[in-house]
Coordinates of C-alpha atoms and ligand atoms in Angstrom, one line a residue:
M1 CA 44.4 3.7 151.5
E2 CA 46.5 4.7 148.7
N3 CA 46.0 1.6 146.5
E4 CA 42.4 1.3 147.4
R5 CA 39.7 2.1 144.9
G6 CA 37.5 3.8 147.4
S7 CA 33.8 4.7 147.2
W8 CA 31.6 7.4 148.3
G9 CA 30.9 7.9 152.2
S10 CA 27.2 8.3 151.6
N11 CA 24.6 8.8 148.7
I12 CA 24.2 12.4 149.7
G13 CA 27.9 12.9 149.5
F14 CA 27.7 11.4 145.9
L15 CA 24.8 13.7 145.1
L16 CA 26.4 16.7 146.2
A17 CA 29.6 16.0 144.2
A18 CA 27.6 15.2 141.1
I19 CA 25.6 18.3 141.4
G20 CA 29.0 20.1 142.0
S21 CA 30.3 18.8 138.9
A22 CA 27.2 19.9 137.0
V23 CA 26.9 23.3 138.6
G24 CA 29.7 25.4 137.1
L25 CA 30.5 28.2 135.1
G26 CA 28.0 27.0 132.4
N27 CA 25.0 27.8 134.9
I28 CA 26.2 31.2 135.9
W29 CA 27.3 32.7 132.6
G30 CA 25.7 30.5 129.9
F31 CA 22.2 29.7 130.9
P32 CA 20.7 32.9 132.0
Y33 CA 21.8 34.7 128.9
K34 CA 20.9 32.0 126.6
M35 CA 17.5 31.8 128.2
G36 CA 16.8 35.5 127.8
K37 CA 18.0 35.7 124.3
S38 CA 16.5 32.7 123.0
G39 CA 12.7 33.2 124.2
G40 CA 12.6 33.4 127.9
F41 CA 10.0 31.2 129.5
T42 CA 9.6 29.3 126.2
F43 CA 13.2 28.5 126.2
L44 CA 13.0 27.1 129.6
L45 CA 10.2 24.7 128.5
V46 CA 12.4 23.6 125.6
Y47 CA 15.3 23.1 127.8
L48 CA 13.3 21.2 130.3
A49 CA 11.9 18.8 127.6
L50 CA 15.5 18.2 126.4
A51 CA 16.5 17.6 130.0
V52 CA 14.0 15.0 130.5
F53 CA 14.2 13.1 127.1
V54 CA 17.9 13.2 126.6
G55 CA 19.8 14.7 129.5
F56 CA 18.1 12.4 132.3
I57 CA 18.4 9.4 130.0
I58 CA 22.2 10.0 129.3
M59 CA 22.6 10.7 133.0
M60 CA 21.1 7.4 133.9
S61 CA 23.2 5.6 131.3
E62 CA 26.7 7.1 132.4
L63 CA 25.9 6.3 136.0
A64 CA 24.9 2.8 135.2
L65 CA 27.8 2.2 132.8
G66 CA 30.2 3.4 135.6
R67 CA 28.7 1.3 138.4
K68 CA 28.1 -1.9 136.5
T69 CA 31.8 -2.0 135.4
G70 CA 33.4 -0.2 138.2
A71 CA 35.8 1.2 136.1
S72 CA 37.4 4.4 134.6
V73 CA 35.6 5.7 131.5
V74 CA 38.0 3.9 129.2
G75 CA 37.6 0.7 131.0
A76 CA 33.9 1.0 131.1
Y77 CA 33.5 1.3 127.5
H78 CA 35.9 -1.5 126.9
A79 CA 34.1 -3.8 129.2
V80 CA 30.7 -3.5 127.6
S81 CA 31.4 -2.9 123.8
R82 CA 33.2 -4.4 121.2
K83 CA 32.4 -1.9 118.3
F84 CA 32.5 1.2 120.6
K85 CA 35.4 0.6 123.0
W86 CA 37.3 3.6 121.7
I87 CA 34.5 6.1 122.9
G88 CA 36.1 5.9 126.2
W89 CA 39.1 7.6 124.9
L90 CA 37.1 10.4 123.4
A91 CA 35.2 10.8 126.7
M92 CA 38.7 11.1 128.2
L93 CA 40.2 13.6 126.0
A94 CA 37.2 16.0 126.3
P95 CA 37.6 16.7 130.0
F96 CA 41.3 17.1 129.5
L97 CA 40.8 19.8 126.8
I98 CA 38.1 21.5 128.9
M99 CA 40.5 21.7 131.9
S100 CA 42.6 23.9 129.7
F101 CA 40.5 26.9 130.0
Y102 CA 38.3 25.8 133.0
S103 CA 41.5 26.2 135.1
V104 CA 42.2 29.6 133.6
L105 CA 38.8 30.8 134.1
G106 CA 39.1 29.5 137.8
G107 CA 42.3 31.6 138.0
Y108 CA 40.4 34.7 137.0
C109 CA 38.0 34.2 139.9
I110 CA 40.6 33.9 142.3
E111 CA 42.1 37.1 140.9
Y112 CA 38.8 38.9 141.2
M113 CA 38.1 37.5 144.7
S114 CA 41.3 39.0 145.9
L115 CA 40.7 42.2 144.1
N116 CA 37.5 42.7 145.9
L117 CA 38.9 41.7 149.0
S118 CA 41.7 44.3 148.8
N119 CA 39.1 46.9 147.8
L120 CA 37.3 45.9 150.9
A121 CA 40.4 46.4 153.1
F122 CA 41.8 49.5 151.7
S123 CA 38.5 51.5 150.8
G124 CA 39.1 54.7 148.9
A125 CA 41.7 53.1 146.7
E126 CA 41.3 54.3 142.9
V127 CA 38.3 52.8 141.2
K128 CA 38.7 51.2 137.9
T129 CA 36.0 50.1 135.5
G130 CA 35.5 46.5 135.0
S131 CA 36.6 46.5 131.5
D132 CA 39.8 48.3 132.4
L133 CA 40.4 45.8 135.0
F134 CA 39.7 42.9 132.8
G135 CA 41.8 44.2 130.1
A136 CA 44.7 44.7 132.4
M137 CA 44.4 41.2 133.7
L138 CA 44.1 39.6 130.2
T139 CA 47.3 41.5 129.1
N140 CA 49.3 40.3 132.0
P141 CA 50.3 36.7 131.0
F142 CA 52.4 36.3 134.1
G143 CA 49.7 37.0 136.4
C144 CA 47.2 34.9 134.7
A145 CA 49.6 32.1 134.7
M146 CA 50.2 32.3 138.4
F147 CA 46.6 32.4 139.2
T148 CA 45.9 29.3 137.0
I149 CA 48.6 27.5 138.8
L150 CA 47.0 28.6 142.2
F151 CA 43.6 27.1 140.9
L152 CA 45.3 24.0 139.9
V153 CA 46.9 23.5 143.0
V154 CA 43.8 23.8 145.0
C155 CA 42.2 21.2 142.6
L156 CA 45.1 19.0 143.2
L157 CA 45.0 19.0 146.9
I158 CA 41.3 18.1 146.8
V159 CA 41.6 15.1 144.3
K160 CA 44.7 13.9 145.9
G161 CA 42.5 13.3 149.0
G162 CA 40.6 10.7 147.2
I163 CA 36.7 10.1 146.5
S164 CA 35.5 10.5 150.1
G165 CA 38.5 12.0 151.7
G166 CA 38.8 14.8 149.1
I167 CA 36.1 15.3 146.7
E168 CA 33.2 14.3 148.9
K169 CA 34.5 16.5 151.6
F170 CA 35.1 19.5 149.5
N171 CA 31.4 19.4 148.2
N172 CA 29.8 18.6 151.5
I173 CA 30.9 22.1 152.6
G174 CA 31.1 23.8 149.3
M175 CA 27.8 23.1 147.8
P176 CA 25.7 24.3 150.8
A177 CA 27.9 27.4 151.2
L178 CA 27.4 28.1 147.6
F179 CA 23.7 28.0 147.7
I180 CA 23.6 30.3 150.9
M181 CA 25.9 32.7 149.0
L182 CA 23.5 32.5 145.9
V183 CA 20.5 33.5 148.1
I184 CA 22.5 36.3 149.4
I185 CA 23.3 37.6 145.9
I186 CA 19.8 37.1 144.8
I187 CA 18.3 39.1 147.5
R188 CA 20.7 42.1 146.9
S189 CA 20.0 41.8 143.1
L190 CA 16.3 41.9 143.2
T191 CA 16.4 44.9 145.6
L192 CA 18.2 47.0 143.0
P193 CA 16.0 49.7 141.4
G194 CA 15.3 48.5 137.9
A195 CA 15.7 44.8 138.6
T196 CA 12.4 43.9 137.0
E197 CA 13.8 44.7 133.6
G198 CA 16.2 42.1 134.1
L199 CA 13.7 39.6 135.3
K200 CA 11.5 40.3 132.1
F201 CA 14.7 39.8 129.9
M202 CA 15.1 36.4 131.4
F203 CA 11.6 35.1 131.6
V204 CA 9.2 37.0 129.2
P205 CA 9.0 35.5 125.9
G206 CA 10.1 38.1 123.2
Y207 CA 11.0 40.6 125.6
A208 CA 14.6 40.6 124.7
V209 CA 13.7 41.8 121.3
K210 CA 10.9 44.1 122.2
A211 CA 13.0 46.0 124.8
G212 CA 16.0 46.2 122.6
F213 CA 18.4 43.8 124.2
I214 CA 19.1 42.1 121.1
S215 CA 18.0 43.0 117.5
E216 CA 16.6 39.9 116.2
A217 CA 15.2 36.7 117.8
P218 CA 16.9 33.5 117.0
G219 CA 15.1 30.9 114.7
L220 CA 13.6 27.8 116.1
V221 CA 16.4 25.6 115.1
T222 CA 18.9 27.7 116.7
V223 CA 16.9 27.8 119.9
L224 CA 16.8 24.1 119.9
S225 CA 20.5 23.5 119.5
T226 CA 21.3 26.3 121.9
A227 CA 19.2 24.6 124.5
G228 CA 20.6 21.2 123.9
G229 CA 24.3 22.3 123.9
Q230 CA 23.6 24.1 127.0
M231 CA 21.8 21.4 128.5
F232 CA 24.7 18.9 127.8
F233 CA 27.5 21.1 129.0
S234 CA 25.6 22.0 132.1
L235 CA 24.8 18.4 133.1
S236 CA 28.5 17.5 132.6
L237 CA 27.4 14.8 130.2
A238 CA 29.6 12.8 127.8
M239 CA 32.9 13.5 129.4
G240 CA 33.4 10.6 131.5
A241 CA 32.6 12.6 134.6
M242 CA 29.3 10.7 135.5
V243 CA 30.9 7.3 134.5
T244 CA 33.6 8.0 136.9
Y245 CA 31.5 9.1 139.7
G246 CA 29.1 6.4 139.1
S247 CA 31.9 3.8 139.4
Y248 CA 32.3 4.8 143.0
L249 CA 28.8 4.4 143.9
D250 CA 27.1 1.6 145.9
K251 CA 24.9 -1.0 144.2
K252 CA 22.2 -0.4 146.7
E253 CA 21.6 3.3 145.5
N254 CA 18.8 4.2 143.4
L255 CA 20.2 5.7 140.0
V256 CA 16.8 6.8 138.5
K257 CA 16.1 9.0 141.6
N258 CA 19.7 10.1 141.8
S259 CA 19.7 11.2 138.1
A260 CA 16.5 13.1 138.5
V261 CA 17.9 14.9 141.6
I262 CA 21.0 16.0 139.8
V263 CA 19.1 17.3 136.7
V264 CA 16.6 19.0 138.8
A265 CA 19.2 20.5 141.2
D266 CA 21.3 21.8 138.2
T267 CA 18.4 23.4 136.4
L268 CA 17.4 25.2 139.6
V269 CA 20.7 26.5 140.3
A270 CA 21.1 27.8 136.7
L271 CA 17.8 29.6 137.2
M272 CA 18.7 31.0 140.5
A273 CA 22.0 32.2 139.2
G274 CA 20.0 33.9 136.4
V275 CA 18.0 35.7 139.0
A276 CA 21.1 36.7 140.9
V277 CA 23.0 37.9 138.0
I278 CA 20.9 39.4 135.3
P279 CA 18.6 41.8 137.2
A280 CA 21.7 43.4 138.8
A281 CA 23.5 43.6 135.6
V282 CA 20.5 45.2 133.8
A283 CA 19.7 47.5 136.8
N284 CA 23.1 48.8 137.0
G285 CA 23.5 49.3 133.1
I286 CA 20.2 51.3 133.3
A287 CA 21.5 53.4 136.1
Q288 CA 24.7 54.2 134.2
G289 CA 22.6 55.1 131.2
I290 CA 24.1 52.3 128.9
A291 CA 22.0 51.2 125.9
L292 CA 20.4 47.8 126.7
S293 CA 22.0 46.3 123.6
D294 CA 25.4 47.2 125.0
I295 CA 25.0 45.5 128.4
K296 CA 27.2 42.4 128.4
L297 CA 24.9 39.7 129.9
G298 CA 26.8 36.4 128.8
G299 CA 30.3 34.8 128.6
P300 CA 33.2 36.0 130.5
S301 CA 32.6 39.6 130.1
L302 CA 29.3 39.2 132.2
L303 CA 31.4 38.1 135.1
F304 CA 34.4 40.0 134.7
V305 CA 33.2 43.4 133.2
T306 CA 29.5 44.0 133.9
L307 CA 29.3 42.4 137.4
Q308 CA 32.4 43.9 138.6
D309 CA 30.9 47.3 137.6
V310 CA 27.7 46.4 139.5
F311 CA 29.9 45.8 142.6
Q312 CA 31.8 49.0 142.1
A313 CA 28.6 51.0 141.9
M314 CA 27.4 49.7 145.3
G315 CA 29.7 52.0 147.3
R316 CA 31.2 50.7 150.3
V317 CA 29.5 47.3 150.6
G318 CA 30.2 46.5 146.9
P319 CA 33.5 44.7 147.6
L320 CA 31.9 42.6 150.2
F321 CA 29.3 41.4 147.6
G322 CA 32.1 41.0 145.3
V323 CA 33.9 38.8 147.5
I324 CA 30.9 36.7 148.2
F325 CA 30.1 36.4 144.5
Y326 CA 33.4 35.6 143.1
L327 CA 34.0 33.1 145.8
L328 CA 30.7 31.5 144.9
V329 CA 31.6 31.2 141.3
L330 CA 35.1 29.9 142.4
I331 CA 33.3 27.0 144.4
A332 CA 31.4 26.2 141.4
A333 CA 34.4 26.2 139.2
I334 CA 36.5 24.0 141.6
S335 CA 33.7 21.5 142.1
S336 CA 33.4 21.1 138.4
A337 CA 37.3 20.9 137.8
I338 CA 37.8 18.3 140.3
S339 CA 35.3 15.8 138.5
L340 CA 37.1 16.6 135.3
M341 CA 40.5 15.9 137.0
E342 CA 38.9 12.8 138.6
V343 CA 38.3 11.3 135.2
L344 CA 42.0 11.3 134.2
V345 CA 43.1 10.2 137.7
T346 CA 40.6 7.3 138.0
F347 CA 41.9 6.2 134.5
F348 CA 45.6 6.2 135.6
L349 CA 44.7 4.2 138.9
D350 CA 42.8 1.7 137.2
R351 CA 45.4 1.1 134.5
A352 CA 47.9 0.7 137.3
K353 CA 45.9 -1.9 138.9
V354 CA 45.3 -3.6 135.6
K355 CA 49.1 -3.9 135.2
G356 CA 49.3 -5.4 138.6
R357 CA 51.0 -2.3 139.9
T358 CA 49.9 -0.2 143.0
G359 CA 49.1 3.3 141.6
S360 CA 49.9 6.1 144.0
R361 CA 47.0 8.7 143.9
S362 CA 49.1 11.5 144.8
K363 CA 51.7 10.9 142.1
I364 CA 49.1 10.4 139.6
T365 CA 47.2 13.5 140.6
L366 CA 50.4 15.5 140.4
W367 CA 51.4 14.4 136.8
V368 CA 47.6 14.9 135.6
S369 CA 47.8 18.4 137.0
V370 CA 51.2 19.2 135.4
A371 CA 49.8 18.0 132.0
I372 CA 46.7 20.2 132.4
L373 CA 49.0 23.1 133.2
A374 CA 51.0 22.8 130.0
E375 CA 47.9 23.1 128.0
A376 CA 46.2 25.8 130.4
L377 CA 49.3 28.0 129.9
L378 CA 48.6 28.5 126.3
V379 CA 44.9 29.7 127.2
A380 CA 46.3 31.8 130.1
V381 CA 49.1 33.5 128.1
D382 CA 46.8 33.9 125.2
G383 CA 44.4 36.1 127.3
L384 CA 41.3 35.5 125.3
G385 CA 43.3 36.4 122.1
S386 CA 44.4 39.8 123.6
N387 CA 48.0 38.7 123.4
G388 CA 47.8 37.0 120.1
L389 CA 49.4 33.8 120.8
W390 CA 49.5 31.8 117.4
L391 CA 47.1 29.0 117.0
P392 CA 46.4 26.3 114.7
G393 CA 44.4 27.3 111.8
Q394 CA 45.3 31.0 112.1
G395 CA 47.1 33.1 109.7
G396 CA 47.5 33.1 105.9
G397 CA 44.3 34.6 105.5
A398 CA 42.5 31.3 105.7
T399 CA 40.0 31.6 108.7
I400 CA 38.1 28.9 110.3
A401 CA 35.4 31.1 111.7
G402 CA 34.9 30.8 115.5
W403 CA 37.5 28.3 116.5
N404 CA 40.5 30.5 115.8
D405 CA 39.5 33.6 117.6
C406 CA 41.5 32.5 120.6
W407 CA 42.9 29.5 122.4
L408 CA 39.9 29.3 124.7
D409 CA 37.5 29.0 121.8
F410 CA 39.8 26.4 120.0
M411 CA 39.8 24.1 122.9
D412 CA 36.0 24.6 123.5
C413 CA 35.2 24.0 119.9
W414 CA 37.0 20.7 119.9
S415 CA 35.7 19.5 123.4
E416 CA 32.3 21.1 123.9
G417 CA 31.5 21.6 120.1
I418 CA 32.5 18.1 118.8
M419 CA 33.6 15.5 121.2
M420 CA 30.8 16.0 123.6
P421 CA 27.7 15.8 121.3
L422 CA 29.6 13.0 119.3
G423 CA 30.3 10.9 122.4
A424 CA 26.9 11.2 123.6
M425 CA 25.4 10.1 120.0
L426 CA 27.7 7.1 120.0
M427 CA 27.0 6.1 123.5
A428 CA 23.4 6.0 122.7
L429 CA 23.8 4.2 119.5
M430 CA 25.9 1.6 121.5
I431 CA 23.4 1.2 124.3
G432 CA 20.3 1.3 122.0
W433 CA 21.6 -1.0 119.0
E434 CA 24.8 -2.8 119.8
I435 CA 24.6 -4.1 123.6
K436 CA 20.8 -3.4 123.8
P437 CA 19.1 -1.2 126.4
K438 CA 18.3 -4.1 128.5
S439 CA 21.9 -4.5 129.6
T440 CA 21.9 -1.1 130.9
L441 CA 18.6 -1.2 132.4
E442 CA 19.6 -4.3 134.7
E443 CA 21.9 -1.9 136.2
I444 CA 19.6 1.2 136.2
N445 CA 16.9 -1.0 137.9
H446 CA 19.0 -2.3 140.7
G447 CA 18.1 -0.6 143.8
V448 CA 14.7 0.6 142.4
A449 CA 11.8 -0.9 144.3
G450 CA 8.7 -1.9 142.5
S451 CA 7.7 -2.4 138.9
T452 CA 9.9 -0.6 136.5
S453 CA 8.1 -1.6 133.1
G454 CA 7.0 1.9 132.5
L455 CA 10.5 3.3 133.0
D456 CA 12.0 0.5 130.9
A457 CA 9.9 1.4 127.9
F458 CA 10.5 5.1 128.4
Y459 CA 14.3 4.5 128.4
S460 CA 14.4 2.2 125.6
V461 CA 12.6 4.5 123.2
C462 CA 14.6 7.5 124.3
I463 CA 18.1 5.7 124.1
K464 CA 17.2 4.1 120.7
F465 CA 15.6 7.0 118.8
V466 CA 15.1 10.3 120.6
V467 CA 18.8 10.7 122.0
P468 CA 20.7 9.8 118.8
V469 CA 18.4 12.1 116.6
A470 CA 18.6 14.9 119.2
M471 CA 22.4 14.4 119.3
A472 CA 22.9 14.7 115.6
F473 CA 20.9 17.8 115.7
I474 CA 22.9 19.3 118.6
L475 CA 26.3 18.3 116.9
A476 CA 25.1 20.1 113.8
G477 CA 24.1 23.1 115.8
Q478 CA 27.3 23.2 117.8
M479 CA 29.4 22.9 114.6
I480 CA 27.4 25.8 113.2
S481 CA 28.0 28.0 116.1
F482 CA 31.8 27.4 115.6
F483 CA 32.0 27.2 112.0
G484 CA 29.5 29.8 111.1
E485 CA 26.0 30.0 109.7
A486 CA 27.6 29.9 106.1
N487 CA 28.7 26.4 106.6
S488 CA 25.5 25.2 108.1
V489 CA 24.4 22.8 105.4
V490 CA 27.7 21.2 105.3
C491 CA 27.5 20.8 109.2
Y492 CA 23.9 19.1 109.0
I493 CA 25.2 16.8 106.3
I494 CA 28.2 15.8 108.1
S495 CA 26.2 15.2 111.3
I496 CA 23.4 13.1 109.5
V497 CA 26.1 11.1 107.8
I498 CA 27.9 10.3 111.2
L499 CA 24.6 9.3 112.7
F500 CA 23.7 6.9 110.0
A501 CA 27.2 5.4 109.6
F502 CA 27.5 4.6 113.2
W503 CA 24.1 3.3 113.3
V504 CA 24.8 0.8 110.8
V505 CA 28.0 0.0 112.6
A506 CA 26.0 -0.6 115.8
L507 CA 23.5 -2.9 114.0
L508 CA 26.2 -4.9 112.5
G509 CA 27.9 -5.2 115.8
H510 CA 25.3 -6.6 117.9
S511 CA 24.5 -9.9 116.2
K512 CA 28.1 -11.2 116.6
K513 CA 28.9 -9.8 120.0
E514 CA 29.2 -11.9 123.1
N515 CA 32.1 -11.2 125.2
Ligands
LIG601 N1 28.9 21.3 133.9 C1 30.0 22.5 134.1 C2 29.5 23.8 134.0 O1 28.1 23.9 133.9 C3 31.0 22.3 133.1 C4 31.4 20.9 132.5 C5 31.0 20.5 131.2 C6 31.9 19.8 133.2 N2 31.4 19.2 131.2 C7 31.8 18.8 132.4 C8 32.3 19.6 134.5 C9 32.3 17.6 132.7 C10 32.7 18.5 134.8 C11 32.6 17.3 134.0 O2 30.0 24.7 133.8

């Protein structure tokens, strides 16, 4: 079995794994808060439009690219393109960087789960506030490092088992379990007094400003790029994950339907996570007499400060809900992390094969985990900046706003902020203008019964025009969020220049290409 490439045991197994990859921390702490802050229901409509015209298109393209070439992300781009073969490397570096903080955050989940477990076992122990706990955890680099290692070991054991024997098995149990736990948390959350305030924050357009959650509504441009960036991260796009998972998929499966299911399920879980988390956080904040603008509803502090306080305030059953909740988040984190790891493992496995060697999955997984651990330790020891570990770009008074706050932001800026939108823009230009949509559509239409002319036209227009332009916009937006509003003009210019430069490259490329 070791040298076999392997494949998914069933289409449903593939779907659960792909949904597992998509459903992650981004759904739980990113989406609900961004939706509330950026216009509630209106934001949801913008998000859905972007998901249909951009996310769905890229999802199909990535799965098709993987399945068509049956190769790792690096191999896949090499096989189809002359001008853009190097995008594969970008799509491999990004998941590697994401893993640096994803595994640390996964470690935090394990720590909080055990904490609630011990509160459950030894009720009556001294009660600490969420922010005290979080602060104590961050300033204990040794503890964070240990929990990061633990998280990575769990991922390693799953990925070592292979596609169907490890990843598929984990998701087959993990995803349904996650869903059930989410429903339990939703019921608890919605029955708390004051929960409707939270629902209004999330869904009613303009309520966030009117009720005083935030002081000022973001502008349309910010809303668009927030929705785009979130949609991308949430769907695990442009990071080789879907190319890799697609490369293990059987030819007879329907890529169009599969892509639609993944997009819908991911959005649904994001909404459900919002309903599970926001009403509880808001209700508890109100009960404690905290000003609405001071309730932290997003990012790490939502999970590890606000919600911990919610569970503490629930009395004796609190720790039980705490255990369920942090386990749920942990499963979401593991199922995403294993797909990121698999991108790297598949690459090394395929490379060994190309060189005529028999790659051992176990050995490769071990080395990949060690490499990830090396960079994750930087993030773990830094403790979101609390321990002030030196980082590039910091010091000397010259600040690069955004990225140099802490190691997590630094890694996030490069991966999510730059490589992800850039990779997707280049991919769209490659498919739309170099190798032509037809080449990808052949693969996409494989396994689809009946006429596909409507889909073909929709796909071609999106991949040629809509996606590249949207990506340029999202790239600019991401850069602005990291480098600051003050640099927004420069960010737009850079992004437009990149778009046109590579569009020209793609155009020049196609006439000569035939490999
Ligand atoms: N989608 C994951 C989330 O919502 C995170 C993520 C981003 C990811 N890019 C990825 C996961 C690539 C797997 C592969 O949290």
